[in-house]
Amino acid sequence: MIRHLFEADEYLERSGVSGLHPVIRAAADMVMSAVLTCDIETLRFAVTEFRAAVVSVIASRK
């Protein structure tokens, strides 16, 4: 689980997108919810959605 969290955080940092962006915050909330349930499959899904949110925010800035 920690590896997935680290990867999501590192991806956000490399992207240059603010973690305060509403789309990013919503995706991060989903990740944290998955962590709190200790469900690795849900966490994997949430991290994938988090990455998609970062890509979406990057695309909207162009």
mmCIF file of C-alpha atoms in Angstrom:
data_model
loop_
_atom_site.group_PDB
_atom_site.id
_atom_site.type_symbol
_atom_site.label_atom_id
_atom_site.label_comp_id
_atom_site.label_asym_id
_atom_site.label_seq_id
_atom_site.Cartn_x
_atom_site.Cartn_y
_atom_site.Cartn_z
ATOM 1 C CA MET A 1 0.000 0.000 0.000
ATOM 2 C CA ILE A 2 2.791 2.396 0.882
ATOM 3 C CA ARG A 3 4.411 1.852 -2.503
ATOM 4 C CA HIS A 4 1.181 2.826 -4.270
ATOM 5 C CA LEU A 5 0.848 5.961 -2.153
ATOM 6 C CA PHE A 6 4.455 6.905 -2.813
ATOM 7 C CA GLU A 7 4.012 6.410 -6.565
ATOM 8 C CA ALA A 8 0.899 8.609 -6.631
ATOM 9 C CA ASP A 9 2.623 11.355 -4.657
ATOM 10 C CA GLU A 10 5.741 11.174 -6.806
ATOM 11 C CA TYR A 11 3.656 11.322 -9.995
ATOM 12 C CA LEU A 12 1.888 14.462 -8.779
ATOM 13 C CA GLU A 13 5.165 16.097 -7.809
ATOM 14 C CA ARG A 14 6.768 15.382 -11.199
ATOM 15 C CA SER A 15 3.710 16.716 -13.036
ATOM 16 C CA GLY A 16 3.905 20.185 -11.532
ATOM 17 C CA VAL A 17 0.151 20.147 -10.830
ATOM 18 C CA SER A 18 -0.983 21.669 -7.543
ATOM 19 C CA GLY A 19 -2.281 19.231 -4.988
ATOM 20 C CA LEU A 20 -4.820 21.917 -4.063
ATOM 21 C CA HIS A 21 -6.613 21.709 -7.411
ATOM 22 C CA PRO A 22 -10.202 20.524 -6.746
ATOM 23 C CA VAL A 23 -9.938 17.579 -9.165
ATOM 24 C CA ILE A 24 -6.683 16.458 -7.546
ATOM 25 C CA ARG A 25 -8.088 16.862 -4.053
ATOM 26 C CA ALA A 26 -11.115 14.721 -4.932
ATOM 27 C CA ALA A 27 -8.870 12.024 -6.403
ATOM 28 C CA ALA A 28 -6.595 12.174 -3.356
ATOM 29 C CA ASP A 29 -9.640 11.751 -1.107
ATOM 30 C CA MET A 30 -10.494 8.566 -3.002
ATOM 31 C CA VAL A 31 -6.942 7.289 -2.476
ATOM 32 C CA MET A 32 -7.066 8.036 1.242
ATOM 33 C CA SER A 33 -10.449 6.357 1.582
ATOM 34 C CA ALA A 34 -8.997 3.243 -0.029
ATOM 35 C CA VAL A 35 -6.085 3.329 2.403
ATOM 36 C CA LEU A 36 -8.421 3.605 5.371
ATOM 37 C CA THR A 37 -10.368 0.541 4.222
ATOM 38 C CA CYS A 38 -7.102 -1.409 3.785
ATOM 39 C CA ASP A 39 -8.367 -2.697 0.449
ATOM 40 C CA ILE A 40 -5.451 -3.081 -1.955
ATOM 41 C CA GLU A 41 -7.630 -3.553 -5.040
ATOM 42 C CA THR A 42 -9.557 -0.377 -4.296
ATOM 43 C CA LEU A 43 -6.266 1.406 -3.661
ATOM 44 C CA ARG A 44 -4.896 0.284 -7.017
ATOM 45 C CA PHE A 45 -8.049 1.570 -8.697
ATOM 46 C CA ALA A 46 -7.895 4.859 -6.762
ATOM 47 C CA VAL A 47 -4.246 5.430 -7.701
ATOM 48 C CA THR A 48 -5.102 4.800 -11.355
ATOM 49 C CA GLU A 49 -7.925 7.335 -11.079
ATOM 50 C CA PHE A 50 -5.552 9.754 -9.344
ATOM 51 C CA ARG A 51 -3.108 9.522 -12.239
ATOM 52 C CA ALA A 52 -5.965 10.084 -14.692
ATOM 53 C CA ALA A 53 -6.995 13.175 -12.729
ATOM 54 C CA VAL A 54 -3.456 14.568 -12.954
ATOM 55 C CA VAL A 55 -3.393 13.934 -16.719
ATOM 56 C CA SER A 56 -6.794 15.603 -17.043
ATOM 57 C CA VAL A 57 -5.664 18.709 -15.177
ATOM 58 C CA ILE A 58 -2.488 18.926 -17.264
ATOM 59 C CA ALA A 59 -4.531 18.632 -20.473
ATOM 60 C CA SER A 60 -6.950 21.352 -19.362
ATOM 61 C CA ARG A 61 -4.071 23.797 -18.848
ATOM 62 C CA LYS A 62 -2.989 23.571 -22.493
#
